[in-house]
XYZ file of C-alpha atoms in Angstrom:
372
model
C 11.095 74.996 -65.174
C 9.868 78.601 -65.387
C 7.064 79.518 -62.968
C 5.290 82.885 -63.125
C 3.609 84.101 -59.922
C 0.930 86.812 -60.122
C 0.236 88.300 -56.701
C 0.073 91.726 -55.077
C 0.573 93.436 -51.740
C -0.743 96.838 -50.708
C -2.181 98.701 -47.747
C -5.647 97.382 -48.721
C -4.581 93.865 -49.725
C -2.027 93.292 -46.969
C 1.090 91.192 -47.479
C -0.294 87.703 -46.840
C -0.671 86.724 -50.508
C 2.886 87.804 -51.322
C 4.282 86.074 -48.244
C 2.732 82.700 -49.005
C 3.710 82.965 -52.660
C 7.260 83.811 -51.617
C 7.285 80.701 -49.441
C 6.256 78.655 -52.454
C 8.795 80.458 -54.668
C 11.684 79.614 -52.322
C 10.638 75.959 -52.250
C 10.353 75.834 -56.051
C 13.770 77.460 -56.368
C 15.250 74.710 -54.218
C 13.823 72.186 -56.676
C 15.618 73.889 -59.582
C 12.660 75.958 -60.800
C 12.868 79.624 -61.809
C 10.106 81.709 -60.160
C 9.315 85.129 -61.669
C 6.884 87.456 -59.899
C 4.425 89.738 -61.677
C 3.250 92.464 -59.300
C 1.363 95.709 -59.641
C 2.824 98.938 -58.257
C 0.408 99.891 -55.459
C 0.662 101.878 -52.219
C 2.429 99.621 -49.734
C 3.547 97.022 -52.298
C 6.329 94.503 -51.668
C 8.170 94.889 -54.980
C 11.428 96.223 -53.510
C 11.364 93.540 -50.824
C 10.950 90.773 -53.417
C 13.825 92.155 -55.463
C 16.027 92.347 -52.386
C 15.141 88.706 -51.720
C 16.647 87.852 -55.111
C 13.521 87.350 -57.220
C 12.870 88.779 -60.667
C 9.819 91.049 -60.521
C 7.895 92.300 -63.557
C 6.103 95.469 -62.481
C 2.655 96.399 -63.768
C 1.474 100.008 -63.695
C -1.761 101.629 -64.911
C -1.575 102.135 -68.662
C -3.636 103.559 -71.469
C -4.678 100.119 -72.747
C -8.449 99.699 -72.879
C -9.586 96.108 -73.154
C -13.318 95.541 -73.451
C -14.622 94.116 -70.189
C -16.740 90.971 -70.361
C -20.134 92.192 -69.131
C -21.302 88.588 -68.711
C -19.221 88.447 -65.527
C -20.370 90.218 -62.360
C -18.109 92.753 -60.673
C -15.912 90.842 -58.242
C -16.177 91.565 -54.527
C -12.475 92.489 -54.450
C -12.360 94.385 -57.744
C -11.222 97.476 -55.809
C -7.871 95.771 -55.220
C -6.921 96.650 -58.818
C -7.117 99.898 -60.829
C -7.864 97.864 -63.991
C -10.189 95.072 -65.080
C -9.089 91.408 -65.077
C -8.910 91.575 -68.882
C -6.608 94.606 -68.782
C -4.451 93.015 -66.108
C -4.082 89.897 -68.260
C -2.984 91.914 -71.291
C -0.472 93.879 -69.228
C 0.859 90.670 -67.708
C 1.323 89.126 -71.149
C 3.057 92.280 -72.398
C 5.423 92.164 -69.422
C 6.195 88.485 -70.047
C 6.840 89.165 -73.729
C 9.203 92.036 -72.899
C 10.993 89.725 -70.467
C 11.279 87.020 -73.130
C 9.135 84.494 -71.288
C 5.994 83.667 -73.247
C 5.930 79.929 -72.488
C 6.315 79.313 -68.751
C 5.409 75.837 -67.572
C 3.195 77.182 -64.782
C 1.441 80.424 -63.930
C 0.419 80.735 -60.287
C -2.210 83.355 -59.468
C -3.070 84.346 -55.899
C -5.432 87.301 -56.228
C -9.085 87.801 -55.256
C -9.534 90.423 -58.016
C -8.649 87.985 -60.825
C -10.814 85.183 -62.168
C -11.546 83.038 -65.218
C -11.184 86.006 -67.588
C -7.567 86.538 -66.543
C -6.714 82.841 -66.295
C -8.218 81.896 -69.671
C -6.450 84.736 -71.504
C -3.031 84.015 -69.982
C -3.428 80.271 -70.376
C -4.348 80.556 -74.067
C -1.467 82.910 -74.851
C 1.246 81.000 -72.991
C -0.025 77.401 -73.223
C 0.875 76.994 -69.556
C -0.630 75.151 -66.616
C -2.554 77.510 -64.313
C -2.476 77.089 -60.527
C -4.933 79.184 -58.474
C -4.517 79.817 -54.757
C -7.868 80.822 -53.261
C -9.589 81.094 -49.895
C -13.051 82.485 -50.526
C -14.687 80.526 -53.392
C -16.565 83.486 -54.851
C -15.628 83.509 -58.555
C -15.236 81.231 -61.581
C -11.776 79.857 -62.418
C -10.198 78.224 -65.431
C -7.245 76.399 -63.919
C -5.514 73.037 -63.782
C -4.790 73.035 -60.057
C -6.519 74.856 -57.176
C -5.405 75.176 -53.571
C -7.522 76.260 -50.618
C -5.467 75.680 -47.487
C -8.229 76.564 -45.055
C -9.963 74.301 -42.586
C -12.956 72.212 -43.638
C -12.926 73.106 -47.332
C -13.847 70.525 -49.977
C -14.529 70.276 -53.674
C -18.236 70.832 -52.966
C -17.499 74.467 -52.075
C -15.806 75.027 -55.452
C -17.924 72.783 -57.671
C -19.668 75.749 -59.332
C -16.378 77.568 -59.899
C -14.006 74.998 -61.451
C -14.093 72.394 -64.207
C -14.266 68.672 -63.472
C -10.696 68.222 -64.746
C -9.208 70.642 -62.217
C -7.081 68.971 -59.540
C -7.723 70.274 -56.028
C -5.730 70.543 -52.812
C -7.674 71.301 -49.630
C -6.829 71.807 -45.998
C -3.903 72.393 -43.676
C -1.921 69.472 -45.094
C -1.151 71.948 -47.901
C -0.647 75.114 -45.834
C 2.134 77.164 -47.447
C 4.571 77.586 -44.574
C 8.298 78.237 -44.779
C 10.539 75.293 -43.892
C 11.643 77.089 -40.700
C 8.270 76.238 -39.144
C 8.658 72.490 -39.555
C 12.288 72.802 -38.419
C 11.247 74.651 -35.220
C 8.363 72.342 -34.474
C 10.244 69.869 -32.239
C 11.636 72.765 -30.213
C 8.148 74.243 -29.835
C 6.715 70.885 -28.717
C 9.431 70.539 -26.073
C 8.995 74.113 -24.844
C 5.212 73.964 -24.533
C 5.179 70.540 -22.891
C 6.943 71.912 -19.803
C 4.954 73.753 -17.168
C 5.822 77.437 -17.231
C 3.997 80.710 -16.643
C 2.408 82.527 -19.579
C 4.549 85.631 -19.639
C 5.742 86.385 -23.172
C 3.140 87.865 -25.510
C 3.436 88.277 -29.269
C 1.387 90.929 -31.065
C 1.311 90.318 -34.820
C -1.653 91.907 -36.587
C -0.319 91.356 -40.094
C 2.323 93.312 -41.943
C 0.098 96.358 -42.447
C -2.247 96.551 -39.427
C -3.931 99.468 -41.185
C -6.422 99.973 -38.321
C -3.635 100.056 -35.708
C -5.126 97.214 -33.663
C -1.709 96.642 -32.087
C -2.078 99.767 -29.955
C -5.510 98.653 -28.746
C -3.907 95.416 -27.554
C -1.134 97.368 -25.814
C -3.772 99.541 -24.135
C -5.519 96.391 -22.895
C -2.277 94.934 -21.551
C -1.532 98.180 -19.739
C -4.610 97.490 -17.606
C -3.095 94.216 -16.383
C 0.297 95.344 -15.157
C -0.785 95.197 -11.512
C -1.832 91.546 -11.754
C 0.634 90.091 -14.251
C 4.322 90.331 -15.142
C 4.953 90.055 -18.884
C 7.045 91.050 -21.894
C 5.712 91.928 -25.331
C 7.154 91.518 -28.805
C 5.258 93.582 -31.378
C 5.821 92.686 -35.034
C 5.001 94.992 -37.964
C 5.962 95.183 -41.617
C 8.205 97.951 -42.879
C 5.301 99.327 -44.963
C 2.810 99.454 -42.073
C 1.025 102.831 -42.274
C 1.075 103.380 -38.482
C 4.664 102.243 -37.915
C 5.981 105.687 -37.026
C 3.104 106.386 -34.642
C 3.502 102.994 -32.958
C 7.243 103.565 -32.568
C 6.514 106.808 -30.729
C 3.639 105.496 -28.614
C 5.327 102.402 -27.132
C 7.536 104.638 -25.004
C 4.492 105.583 -22.940
C 3.839 102.049 -21.650
C 5.299 100.843 -18.360
C 6.016 97.268 -19.480
C 8.791 95.998 -21.727
C 7.946 96.138 -25.467
C 10.266 94.948 -28.221
C 9.240 96.367 -31.605
C 10.403 94.166 -34.502
C 10.060 95.451 -38.063
C 10.339 93.203 -41.122
C 11.006 90.043 -39.110
C 12.860 87.317 -41.007
C 12.838 84.672 -38.241
C 9.135 84.497 -37.449
C 9.256 80.806 -36.494
C 11.769 81.548 -33.736
C 9.717 84.537 -32.585
C 6.560 82.404 -32.359
C 8.433 79.557 -30.703
C 9.573 81.842 -27.872
C 6.108 83.343 -27.319
C 3.619 81.890 -24.828
C 0.534 83.565 -26.274
C -0.198 85.542 -29.424
C -2.561 88.321 -30.349
C -2.806 87.801 -34.086
C -4.701 88.459 -37.276
C -6.850 85.712 -38.788
C -4.814 85.503 -41.998
C -2.184 83.095 -43.298
C -0.104 83.518 -40.132
C -2.815 81.480 -38.375
C -1.316 78.323 -39.860
C 2.176 79.317 -38.708
C 0.936 79.615 -35.132
C -0.826 76.252 -35.374
C 2.335 74.500 -36.572
C 4.161 75.787 -33.479
C 1.308 75.170 -31.049
C 0.927 78.844 -30.155
C -2.480 79.705 -28.618
C -3.903 82.914 -30.045
C -6.396 85.627 -29.253
C -7.510 86.103 -32.834
C -8.648 89.319 -34.518
C -10.563 89.393 -37.806
C -8.884 92.139 -39.870
C -11.010 91.719 -43.033
C -14.412 90.240 -43.855
C -12.896 87.334 -45.794
C -11.051 86.242 -42.621
C -14.261 85.700 -40.642
C -14.861 82.083 -41.817
C -11.247 81.225 -40.919
C -11.647 82.702 -37.448
C -14.965 80.917 -36.881
C -13.506 77.530 -37.886
C -10.428 77.985 -35.708
C -12.613 78.972 -32.778
C -14.823 75.894 -33.270
C -11.653 73.765 -33.390
C -10.650 75.068 -29.971
C -7.257 76.482 -30.980
C -7.985 80.222 -30.699
C -10.114 82.700 -28.818
C -11.962 84.645 -31.501
C -12.117 88.333 -30.560
C -14.157 89.167 -33.669
C -13.893 92.005 -36.135
C -11.166 94.573 -35.599
C -13.677 97.367 -36.255
C -15.678 96.287 -33.194
C -12.773 95.422 -30.933
C -12.370 97.345 -27.670
C -9.788 97.113 -24.915
C -12.341 95.822 -22.408
C -13.153 92.751 -24.512
C -9.439 92.006 -24.945
C -8.849 92.221 -21.182
C -11.850 89.982 -20.432
C -10.765 87.312 -22.927
C -7.169 87.359 -21.744
C -8.091 87.076 -18.064
C -10.410 84.144 -18.803
C -7.693 82.249 -20.670
C -4.939 82.962 -18.148
C -7.158 81.677 -15.328
C -7.773 78.340 -17.088
C -4.486 76.482 -17.615
C -6.335 73.365 -18.789
C -7.915 75.267 -21.638
C -4.577 76.818 -22.597
C -2.778 73.456 -22.783
C -5.679 71.894 -24.712
C -5.327 74.701 -27.286
C -1.615 73.875 -27.617
C -2.210 70.177 -28.275
C -5.067 70.755 -30.715
C -2.964 73.245 -32.681
C -0.103 70.770 -33.064
C -2.519 68.124 -34.382
C -4.100 70.407 -36.989
C -0.956 71.496 -38.874
C 2.461 69.818 -39.197
C 4.118 72.661 -41.147
C 5.048 70.556 -44.191
C 2.307 71.688 -46.571
C 4.614 73.568 -48.928
C 6.586 70.380 -49.632
C 3.381 68.643 -50.668
C 2.303 71.506 -52.947
C 5.690 71.597 -54.685
C 5.391 67.865 -55.366
C 2.046 68.498 -57.083
C 3.578 71.223 -59.261
C 6.748 69.349 -60.164
C 5.016 66.107 -61.095
C 3.475 67.884 -64.129
C 6.038 69.478 -66.466
């Protein structure tokens, strides 16, 4: 079964959409499917990384094609993610599929806030495929056969105005797209966190890009606690992170031990060994839940705010708020409060384990493969 995946990564978009689609692609490959990515060349894209991972990637670039935009549709909130309209992107995608010799895939998966019904309807009509949309924000109309929103407390009511009555829906953390390594490491994480031990190993993971360099603000906050706490830090960044070189230089100035990890391939093991995370409120939130890792959470983009609020209400994170408003003093205050309350910390661990079992990708693949 041929499955086309339309998703992008960039400095503005981040790498979360590509990462969760790659997770799904690996799982589909294991079931005998053939995933083909369609990605646009953008600053900070993941095209080379996908190719190195063994996937076929059809690359879209700005072209001279001018497709009339449908003025009946409002400009999407994330339209700036693309240099073209949804109609133009659809035509370029179809041209790339035709050149590749793949005009009748069984499924097209689209994970992109800048694409909507216009894109989906055009591609669906031309290829006669099933369309699967992965969404988080419920802000635009879709024409799809299957829709996934893996966030907490979402239901069909949120999407009723945006999908047809025949669209199948998957909601919640039972369908969180996590790599199999997270379910495999889960028993180890449960055993590790059930034993009494000091909170000494911190993980800083502000997404692959961390375009605002929040990681250094966290390091600055930790530097204020060296007289009262002994700790190690593992800082994770993507290879395309715009501040990677500056971070590499700056970590030498800190007095505590910092391990900088770039392009980590064993994130489940990294999270399993950590006692506490400073993390972005993106898709990695579900990874941390599956491994029971309490988190001081930072909102890196406006669309992450509802996720952070829900996780905070669920008692599994400490929500530090928007990255643009984050200061070292607030980080220090939040960290001291959590470290002084072991009961709260262990309650966060147990609640996290209950919310996400790490097997969501298996369930999504079953939904895809039952319709051929």
